[in-house]
Tab-separated table of C-alpha atoms and ligand atoms in Angstrom:
chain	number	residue	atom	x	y	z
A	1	UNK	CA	199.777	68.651	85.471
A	2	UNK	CA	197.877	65.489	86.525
A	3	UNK	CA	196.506	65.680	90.568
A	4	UNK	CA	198.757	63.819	92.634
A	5	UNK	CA	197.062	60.235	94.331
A	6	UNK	CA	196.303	60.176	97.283
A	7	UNK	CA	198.064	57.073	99.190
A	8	UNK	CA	196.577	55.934	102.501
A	9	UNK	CA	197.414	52.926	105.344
A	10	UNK	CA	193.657	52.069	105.661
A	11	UNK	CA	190.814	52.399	103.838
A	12	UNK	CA	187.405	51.406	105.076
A	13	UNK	CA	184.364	50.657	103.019
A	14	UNK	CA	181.599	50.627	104.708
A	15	UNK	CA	179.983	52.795	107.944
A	16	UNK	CA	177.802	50.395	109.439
A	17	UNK	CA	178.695	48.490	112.873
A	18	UNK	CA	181.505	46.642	111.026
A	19	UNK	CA	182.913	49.879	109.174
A	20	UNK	CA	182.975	52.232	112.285
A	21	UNK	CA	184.524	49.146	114.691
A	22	UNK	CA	187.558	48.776	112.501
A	23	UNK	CA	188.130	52.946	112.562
A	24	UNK	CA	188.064	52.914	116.257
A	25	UNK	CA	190.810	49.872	116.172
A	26	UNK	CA	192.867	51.271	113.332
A	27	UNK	CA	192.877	54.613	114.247
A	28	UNK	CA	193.802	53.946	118.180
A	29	UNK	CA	196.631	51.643	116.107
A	30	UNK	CA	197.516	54.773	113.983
A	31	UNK	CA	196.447	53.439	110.902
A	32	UNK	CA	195.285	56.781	109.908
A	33	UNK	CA	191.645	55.195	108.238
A	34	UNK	CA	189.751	56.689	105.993
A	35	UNK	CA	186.128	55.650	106.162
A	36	UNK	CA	183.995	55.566	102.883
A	37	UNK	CA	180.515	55.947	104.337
A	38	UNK	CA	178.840	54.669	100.919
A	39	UNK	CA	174.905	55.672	99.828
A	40	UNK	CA	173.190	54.741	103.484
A	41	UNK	CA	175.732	56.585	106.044
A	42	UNK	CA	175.943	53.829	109.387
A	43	UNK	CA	174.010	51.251	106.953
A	44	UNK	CA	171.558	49.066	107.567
A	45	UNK	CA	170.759	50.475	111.314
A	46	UNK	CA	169.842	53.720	110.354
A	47	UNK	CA	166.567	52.443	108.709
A	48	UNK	CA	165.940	50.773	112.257
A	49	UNK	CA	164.288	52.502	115.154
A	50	UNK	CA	164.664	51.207	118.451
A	51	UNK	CA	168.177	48.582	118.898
A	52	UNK	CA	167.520	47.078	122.637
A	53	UNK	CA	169.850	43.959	121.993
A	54	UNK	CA	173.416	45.741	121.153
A	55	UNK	CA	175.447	45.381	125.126
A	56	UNK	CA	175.774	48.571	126.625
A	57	UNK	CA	173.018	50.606	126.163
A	58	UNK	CA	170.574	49.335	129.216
A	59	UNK	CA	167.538	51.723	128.295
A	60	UNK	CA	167.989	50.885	124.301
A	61	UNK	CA	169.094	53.329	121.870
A	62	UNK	CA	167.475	54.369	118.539
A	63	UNK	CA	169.636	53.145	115.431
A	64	UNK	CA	170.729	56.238	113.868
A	65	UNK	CA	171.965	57.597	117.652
A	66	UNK	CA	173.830	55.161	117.891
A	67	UNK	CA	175.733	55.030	114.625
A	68	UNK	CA	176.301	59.227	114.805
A	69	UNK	CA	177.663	57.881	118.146
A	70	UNK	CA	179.739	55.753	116.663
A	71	UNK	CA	180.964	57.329	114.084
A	72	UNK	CA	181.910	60.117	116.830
A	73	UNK	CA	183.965	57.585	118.701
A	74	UNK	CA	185.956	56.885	115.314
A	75	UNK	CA	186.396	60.136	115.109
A	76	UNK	CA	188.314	60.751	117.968
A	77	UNK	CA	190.694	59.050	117.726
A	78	UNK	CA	191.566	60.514	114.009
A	79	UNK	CA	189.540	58.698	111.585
A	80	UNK	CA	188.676	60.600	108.420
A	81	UNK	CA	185.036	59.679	107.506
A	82	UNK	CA	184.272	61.185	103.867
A	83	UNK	CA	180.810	61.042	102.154
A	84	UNK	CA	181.224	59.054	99.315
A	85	UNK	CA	180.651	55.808	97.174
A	86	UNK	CA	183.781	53.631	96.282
A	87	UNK	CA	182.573	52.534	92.880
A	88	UNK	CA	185.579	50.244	91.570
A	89	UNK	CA	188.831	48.932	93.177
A	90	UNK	CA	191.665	47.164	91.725
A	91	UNK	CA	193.095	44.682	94.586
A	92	UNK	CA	196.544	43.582	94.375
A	93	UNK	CA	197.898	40.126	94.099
A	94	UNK	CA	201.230	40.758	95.783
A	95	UNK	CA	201.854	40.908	99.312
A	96	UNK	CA	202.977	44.692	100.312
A	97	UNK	CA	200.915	45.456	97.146
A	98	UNK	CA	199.150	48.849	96.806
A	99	UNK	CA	195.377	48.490	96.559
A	100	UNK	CA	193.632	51.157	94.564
A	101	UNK	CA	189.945	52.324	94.468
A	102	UNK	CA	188.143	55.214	92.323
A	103	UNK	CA	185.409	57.138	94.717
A	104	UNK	CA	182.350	58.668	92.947
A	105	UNK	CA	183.759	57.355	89.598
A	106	UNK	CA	186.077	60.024	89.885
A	107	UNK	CA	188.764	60.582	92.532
A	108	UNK	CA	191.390	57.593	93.111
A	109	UNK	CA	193.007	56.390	96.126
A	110	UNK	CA	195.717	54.032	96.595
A	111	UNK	CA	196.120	52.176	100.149
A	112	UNK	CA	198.034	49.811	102.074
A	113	UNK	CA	195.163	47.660	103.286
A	114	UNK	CA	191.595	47.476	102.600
A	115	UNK	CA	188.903	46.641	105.330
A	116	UNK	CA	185.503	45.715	103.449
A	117	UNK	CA	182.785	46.513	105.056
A	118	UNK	CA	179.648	47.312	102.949
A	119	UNK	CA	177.252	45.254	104.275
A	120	UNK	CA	174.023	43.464	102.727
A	121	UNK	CA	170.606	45.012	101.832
A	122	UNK	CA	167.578	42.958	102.996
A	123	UNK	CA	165.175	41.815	100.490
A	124	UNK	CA	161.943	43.556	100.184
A	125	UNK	CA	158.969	42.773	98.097
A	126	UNK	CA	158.198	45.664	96.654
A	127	UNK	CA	154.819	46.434	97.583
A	128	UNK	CA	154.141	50.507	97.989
A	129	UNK	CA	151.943	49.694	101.125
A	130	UNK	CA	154.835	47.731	102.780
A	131	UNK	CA	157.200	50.481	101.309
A	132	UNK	CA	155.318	53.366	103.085
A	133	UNK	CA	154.967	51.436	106.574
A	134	UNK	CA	159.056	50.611	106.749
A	135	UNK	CA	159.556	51.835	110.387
A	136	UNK	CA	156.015	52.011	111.224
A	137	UNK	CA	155.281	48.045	111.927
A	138	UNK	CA	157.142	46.819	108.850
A	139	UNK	CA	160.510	45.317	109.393
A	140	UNK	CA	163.469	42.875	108.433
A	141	UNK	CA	164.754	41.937	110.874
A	142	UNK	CA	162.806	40.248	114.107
A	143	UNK	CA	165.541	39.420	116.104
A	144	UNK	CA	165.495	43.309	116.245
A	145	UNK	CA	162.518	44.237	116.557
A	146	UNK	CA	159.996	41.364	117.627
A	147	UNK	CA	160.022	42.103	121.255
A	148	UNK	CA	158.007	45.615	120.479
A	149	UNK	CA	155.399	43.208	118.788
A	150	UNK	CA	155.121	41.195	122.258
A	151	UNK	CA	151.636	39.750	123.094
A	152	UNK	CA	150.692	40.681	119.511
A	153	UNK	CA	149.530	39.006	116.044
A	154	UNK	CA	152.046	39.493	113.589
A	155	UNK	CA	153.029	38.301	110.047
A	156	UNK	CA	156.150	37.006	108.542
A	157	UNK	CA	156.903	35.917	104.706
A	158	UNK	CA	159.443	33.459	103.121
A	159	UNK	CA	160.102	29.993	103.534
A	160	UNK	CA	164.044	29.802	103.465
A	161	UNK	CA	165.567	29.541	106.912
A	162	UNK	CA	166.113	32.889	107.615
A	163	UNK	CA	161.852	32.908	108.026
A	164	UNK	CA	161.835	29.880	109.674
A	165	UNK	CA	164.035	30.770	112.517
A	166	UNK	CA	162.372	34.091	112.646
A	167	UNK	CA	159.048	32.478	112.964
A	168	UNK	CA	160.073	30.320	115.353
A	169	UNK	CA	161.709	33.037	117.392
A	170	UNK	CA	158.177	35.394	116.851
A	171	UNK	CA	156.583	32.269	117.999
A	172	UNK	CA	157.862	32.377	121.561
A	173	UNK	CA	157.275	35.817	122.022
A	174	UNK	CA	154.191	36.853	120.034
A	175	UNK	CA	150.634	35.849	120.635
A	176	UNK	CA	150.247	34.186	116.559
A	177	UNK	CA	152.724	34.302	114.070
A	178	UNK	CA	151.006	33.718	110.504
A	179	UNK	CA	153.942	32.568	108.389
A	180	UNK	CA	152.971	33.555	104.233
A	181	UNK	CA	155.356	30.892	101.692
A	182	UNK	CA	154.875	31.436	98.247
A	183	UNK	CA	155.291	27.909	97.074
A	184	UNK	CA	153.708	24.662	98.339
A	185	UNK	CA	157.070	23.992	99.953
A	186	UNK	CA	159.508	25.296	102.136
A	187	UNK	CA	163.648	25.822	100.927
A	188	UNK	CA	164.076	25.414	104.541
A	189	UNK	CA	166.205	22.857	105.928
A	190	UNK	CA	164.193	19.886	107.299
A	191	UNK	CA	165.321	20.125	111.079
A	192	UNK	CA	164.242	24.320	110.807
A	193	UNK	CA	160.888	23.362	109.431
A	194	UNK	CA	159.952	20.615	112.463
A	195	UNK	CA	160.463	23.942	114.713
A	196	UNK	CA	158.254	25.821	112.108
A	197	UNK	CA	155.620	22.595	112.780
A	198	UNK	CA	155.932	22.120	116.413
A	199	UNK	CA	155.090	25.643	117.427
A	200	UNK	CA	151.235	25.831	118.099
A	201	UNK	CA	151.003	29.500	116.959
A	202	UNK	CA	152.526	29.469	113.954
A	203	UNK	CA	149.962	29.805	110.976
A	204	UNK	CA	151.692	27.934	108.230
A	205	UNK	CA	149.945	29.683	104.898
A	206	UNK	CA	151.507	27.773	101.922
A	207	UNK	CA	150.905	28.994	98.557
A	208	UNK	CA	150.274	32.758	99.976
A	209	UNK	CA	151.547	35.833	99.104
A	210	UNK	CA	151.074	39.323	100.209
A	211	UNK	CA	148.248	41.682	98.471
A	212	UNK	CA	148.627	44.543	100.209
A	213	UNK	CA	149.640	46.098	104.092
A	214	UNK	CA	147.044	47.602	105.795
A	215	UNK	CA	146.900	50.699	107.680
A	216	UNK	CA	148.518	54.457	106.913
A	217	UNK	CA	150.736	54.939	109.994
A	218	UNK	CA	151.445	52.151	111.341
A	219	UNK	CA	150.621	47.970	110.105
A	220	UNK	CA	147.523	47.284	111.591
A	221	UNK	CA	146.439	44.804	108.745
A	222	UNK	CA	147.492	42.080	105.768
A	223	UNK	CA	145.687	41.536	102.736
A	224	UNK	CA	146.932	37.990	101.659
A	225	UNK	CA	146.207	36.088	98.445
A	226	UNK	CA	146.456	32.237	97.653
A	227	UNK	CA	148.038	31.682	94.597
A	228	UNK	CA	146.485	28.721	93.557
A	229	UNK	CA	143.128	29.884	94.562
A	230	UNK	CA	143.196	33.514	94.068
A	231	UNK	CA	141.313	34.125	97.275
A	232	UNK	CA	141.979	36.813	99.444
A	233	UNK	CA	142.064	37.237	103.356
A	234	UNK	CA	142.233	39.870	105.392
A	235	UNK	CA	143.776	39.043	108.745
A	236	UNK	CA	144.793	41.772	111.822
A	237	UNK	CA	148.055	42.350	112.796
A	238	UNK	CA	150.277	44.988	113.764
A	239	UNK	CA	153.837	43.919	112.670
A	240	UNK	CA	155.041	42.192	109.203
A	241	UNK	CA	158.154	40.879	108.706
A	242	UNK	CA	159.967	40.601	105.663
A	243	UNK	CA	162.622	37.629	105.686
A	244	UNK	CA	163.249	35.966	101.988
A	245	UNK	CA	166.557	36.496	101.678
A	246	UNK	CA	169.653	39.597	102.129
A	247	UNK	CA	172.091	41.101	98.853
A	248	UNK	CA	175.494	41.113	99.885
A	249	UNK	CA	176.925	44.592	98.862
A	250	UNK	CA	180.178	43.161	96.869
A	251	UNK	CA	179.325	44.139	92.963
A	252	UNK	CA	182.075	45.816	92.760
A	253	UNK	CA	184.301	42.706	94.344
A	254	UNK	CA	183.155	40.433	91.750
A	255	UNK	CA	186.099	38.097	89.723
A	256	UNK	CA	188.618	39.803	92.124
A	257	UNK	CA	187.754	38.459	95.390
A	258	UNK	CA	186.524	34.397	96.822
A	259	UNK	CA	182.814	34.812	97.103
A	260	UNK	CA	180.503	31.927	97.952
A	261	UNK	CA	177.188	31.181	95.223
A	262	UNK	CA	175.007	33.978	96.771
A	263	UNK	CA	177.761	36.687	96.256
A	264	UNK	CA	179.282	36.801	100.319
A	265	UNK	CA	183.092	37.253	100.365
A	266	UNK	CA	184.668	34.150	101.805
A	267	UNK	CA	187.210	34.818	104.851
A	268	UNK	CA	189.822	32.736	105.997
A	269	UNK	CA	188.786	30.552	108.704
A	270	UNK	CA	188.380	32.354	111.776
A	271	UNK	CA	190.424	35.536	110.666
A	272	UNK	CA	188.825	38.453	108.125
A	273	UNK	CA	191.393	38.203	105.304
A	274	UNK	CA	190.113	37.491	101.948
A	275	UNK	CA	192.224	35.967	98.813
A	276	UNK	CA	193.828	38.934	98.820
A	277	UNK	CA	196.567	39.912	101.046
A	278	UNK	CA	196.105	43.205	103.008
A	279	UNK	CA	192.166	42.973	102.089
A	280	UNK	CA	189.644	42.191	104.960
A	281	UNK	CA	186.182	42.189	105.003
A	282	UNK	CA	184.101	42.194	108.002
A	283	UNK	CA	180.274	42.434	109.158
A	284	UNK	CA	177.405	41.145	107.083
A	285	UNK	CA	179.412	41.595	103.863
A	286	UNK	CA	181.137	38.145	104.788
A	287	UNK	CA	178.427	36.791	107.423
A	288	UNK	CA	174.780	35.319	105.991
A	289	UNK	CA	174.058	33.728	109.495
A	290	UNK	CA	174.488	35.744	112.147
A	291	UNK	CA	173.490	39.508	110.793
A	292	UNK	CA	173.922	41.138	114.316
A	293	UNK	CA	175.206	44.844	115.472
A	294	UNK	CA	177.311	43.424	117.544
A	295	UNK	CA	178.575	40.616	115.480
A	296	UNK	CA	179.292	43.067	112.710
A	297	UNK	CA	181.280	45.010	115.208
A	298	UNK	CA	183.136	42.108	116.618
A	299	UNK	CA	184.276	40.949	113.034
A	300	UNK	CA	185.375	45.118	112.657
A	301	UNK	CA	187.526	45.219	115.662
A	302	UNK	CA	189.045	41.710	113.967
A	303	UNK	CA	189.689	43.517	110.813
A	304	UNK	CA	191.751	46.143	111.983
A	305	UNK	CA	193.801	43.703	114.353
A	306	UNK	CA	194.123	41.479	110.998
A	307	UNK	CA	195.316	44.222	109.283
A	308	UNK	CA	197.834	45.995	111.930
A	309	UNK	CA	199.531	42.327	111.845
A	310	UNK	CA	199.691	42.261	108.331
A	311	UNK	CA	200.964	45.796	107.757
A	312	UNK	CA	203.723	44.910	110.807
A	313	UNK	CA	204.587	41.592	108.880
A	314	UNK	CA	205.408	43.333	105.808
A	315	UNK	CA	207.396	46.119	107.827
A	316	UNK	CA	209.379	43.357	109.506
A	317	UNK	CA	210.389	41.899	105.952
A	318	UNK	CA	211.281	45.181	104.658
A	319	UNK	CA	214.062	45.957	107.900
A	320	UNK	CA	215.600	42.311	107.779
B	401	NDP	P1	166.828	32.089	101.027
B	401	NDP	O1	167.201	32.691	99.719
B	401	NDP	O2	167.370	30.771	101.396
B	401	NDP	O3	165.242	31.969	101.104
B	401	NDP	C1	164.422	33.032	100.703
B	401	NDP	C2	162.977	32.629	100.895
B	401	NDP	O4	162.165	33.756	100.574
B	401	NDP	C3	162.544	31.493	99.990
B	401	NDP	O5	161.577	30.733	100.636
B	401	NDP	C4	161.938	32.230	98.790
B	401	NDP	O6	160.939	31.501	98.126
B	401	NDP	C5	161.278	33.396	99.511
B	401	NDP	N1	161.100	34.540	98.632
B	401	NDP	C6	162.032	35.148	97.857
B	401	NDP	N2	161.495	36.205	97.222
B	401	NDP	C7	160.182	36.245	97.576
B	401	NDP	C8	159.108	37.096	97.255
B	401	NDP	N3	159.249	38.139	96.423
B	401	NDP	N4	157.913	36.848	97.812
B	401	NDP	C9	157.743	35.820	98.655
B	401	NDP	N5	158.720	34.963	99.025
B	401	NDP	C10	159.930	35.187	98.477
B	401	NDP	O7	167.212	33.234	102.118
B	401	NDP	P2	167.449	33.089	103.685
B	401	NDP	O8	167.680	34.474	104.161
B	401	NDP	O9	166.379	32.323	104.310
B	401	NDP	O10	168.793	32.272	103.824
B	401	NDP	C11	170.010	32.739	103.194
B	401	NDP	C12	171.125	31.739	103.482
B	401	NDP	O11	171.497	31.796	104.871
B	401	NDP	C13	170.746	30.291	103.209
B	401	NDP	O12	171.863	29.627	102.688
B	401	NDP	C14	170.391	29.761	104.575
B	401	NDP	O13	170.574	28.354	104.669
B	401	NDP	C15	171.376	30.520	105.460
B	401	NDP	N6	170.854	30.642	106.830
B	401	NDP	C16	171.208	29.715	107.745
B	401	NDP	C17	170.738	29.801	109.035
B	401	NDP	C18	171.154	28.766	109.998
B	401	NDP	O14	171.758	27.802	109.596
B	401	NDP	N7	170.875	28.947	111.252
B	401	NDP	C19	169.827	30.854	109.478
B	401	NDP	C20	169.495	31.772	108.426
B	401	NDP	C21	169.999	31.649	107.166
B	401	NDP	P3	161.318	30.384	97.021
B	401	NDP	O15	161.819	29.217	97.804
B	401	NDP	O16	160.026	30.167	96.349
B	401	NDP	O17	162.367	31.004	96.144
């Protein structure tokens, strides 16, 4: 006798910002969600230490805190949060259509509406010194956490325009920013590289890659090499950050859903539905530009409003 299929309203992907957001607002709309946590339980923040920019928390809060605390919240109000990795779905065409997913490769589940929320994985380089100092001065994200490197020298590689805003927001609030391209150009748009050029402490190092962080607790060094040259420098700093470029997390999206050239789902305007109807996708899965907490949970809380409507819409076709 084959298991019976489990058949849900809502079904999450996703625990990061984004992921937990949309429980809170599904479940207060009765949705009954089931969250899928995936590998990295409350994502990308949980590799973070300090967050001081997400509204609310006055004295800061430390990243995984706040996404336990989060994922508490969803739980109150009845989400399910299971451990677990959605590794295929099959999305419907039809409106009303029943969405199905296999979890671990293994057990299926069939739902009403999917909210996608898996996030992207920054880009590292690989390096085992800037491996072992993640969290100890080595970091992706400097919107985040540049202010702790205040009054300091720091470090900052790629050349696209993720790095070049970055630089040019290190700029204004470190002491020197040394900025490490890899190529004798920039991919960065012309207008982000005049901001690169017009700040005075911003070390422009073209042709430059990293050899090797220094230090064994925390950064307190880069070993950089000139490609062309093969010379290396040893300069001091005490924070590196790594900005060429983020992975959407939609493999397992891929010929069913709209995605743009670098593999982000494409949303409707200024709503989270995808090409599919009843499938949403919110947070960084969907958003290359902003990358926030907060943004992530903004697009959430649109998700499960998108998908309350949608789930009323078909109701109302069904009893007329
Ligand atoms: P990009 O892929 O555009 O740029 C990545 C950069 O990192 C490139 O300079 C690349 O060098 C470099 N790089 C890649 N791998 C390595 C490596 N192993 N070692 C050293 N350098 C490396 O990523 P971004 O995150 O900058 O931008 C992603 C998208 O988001 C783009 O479309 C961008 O326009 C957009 N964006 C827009 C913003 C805005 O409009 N305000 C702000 C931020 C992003 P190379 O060029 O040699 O490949």
């Amino acid at each position: 006798m084959s298991e019976q299929i489990e058949r849900i309203k809502c079904l999450i992907i996703g625990s990061g910002p984004a992921g937990y957001t949309a429980a809170i607002y599904a479940a207060r709309a009765d949705l009954k969600p089931v969250v899928y946590t995936g590998l990295e339980p409350g994502g990308q923040l949980t590799t973070t230490t300090e967050v001081d920019n997400f509204p609310g928390y006055p004295e800061g809060i430390d990243g995984p805190t706040m996404m336990v605390q989060l994922q508490q919240q969803a739980e109150r109000f009845g989400t399910e949060v299971r451990i677990g990795m959605v590794t295929s779905v099959e999305l419907s065409d039809e409106e009303g259509g029943i969405h199905k997913a296999v979890v671990d490769n293994t057990k299926e589940i069939e739902a009403e509406t999917v909210i996608i929320s898996t996030g992207a994985t920054a880009k590292y380089l690989g390096l085992p010194s800037e491996q072992r100092l993640r969290g100890g001065g080595v970091s992706a994200c400097a919107v985040c956490d540049g202010f702790f490197y205040k009054g300091q020298d720091v470090a900052i590689v790629g050349g696209g325009d993720t790095a070049a805003e970055e630089a040019t927001y290190l700029s204004k609030i470190c002491n020197k920013v040394t900025m490490l391209v890899r190529r004798d150009e920039m991919r960065a748009s012309k207008a982000m590289q005049h901001r690169v050029n017009a700040a005075k402490n911003i070390d422009l190092r073209y042709n430059t890659e990293v050899e090797e962080v220094v230090g064994d607790m925390v950064v307190e060094g880069l070993k950089m090499k000139n490609n062309v040259t093969g010379e290396i420098e040893e300069i001091p700093i005490t924070g590196l950050f790594i900005a060429i470029g983020h992975k959407p997390n939609t493999e397992i999206f891929k010929g069913q859903l709209d995605m743009d050239d670098t593999g982000y789902i494409i949303t409707e305007g200024k709503t989270t539905e995808t090409n599919k109807p009843g499938v949403f996708a919110s947070g960084d899965v969907q958003d290359k530009d902003y990358r926030q907490a907060v943004t992530a949970a903004g697009t959430g809380c649109m998700a499960a409003l998108d998908a309350e409507r949608y789930l009323q819409g078909i109701e109302a076709k069904v009893t007329t």
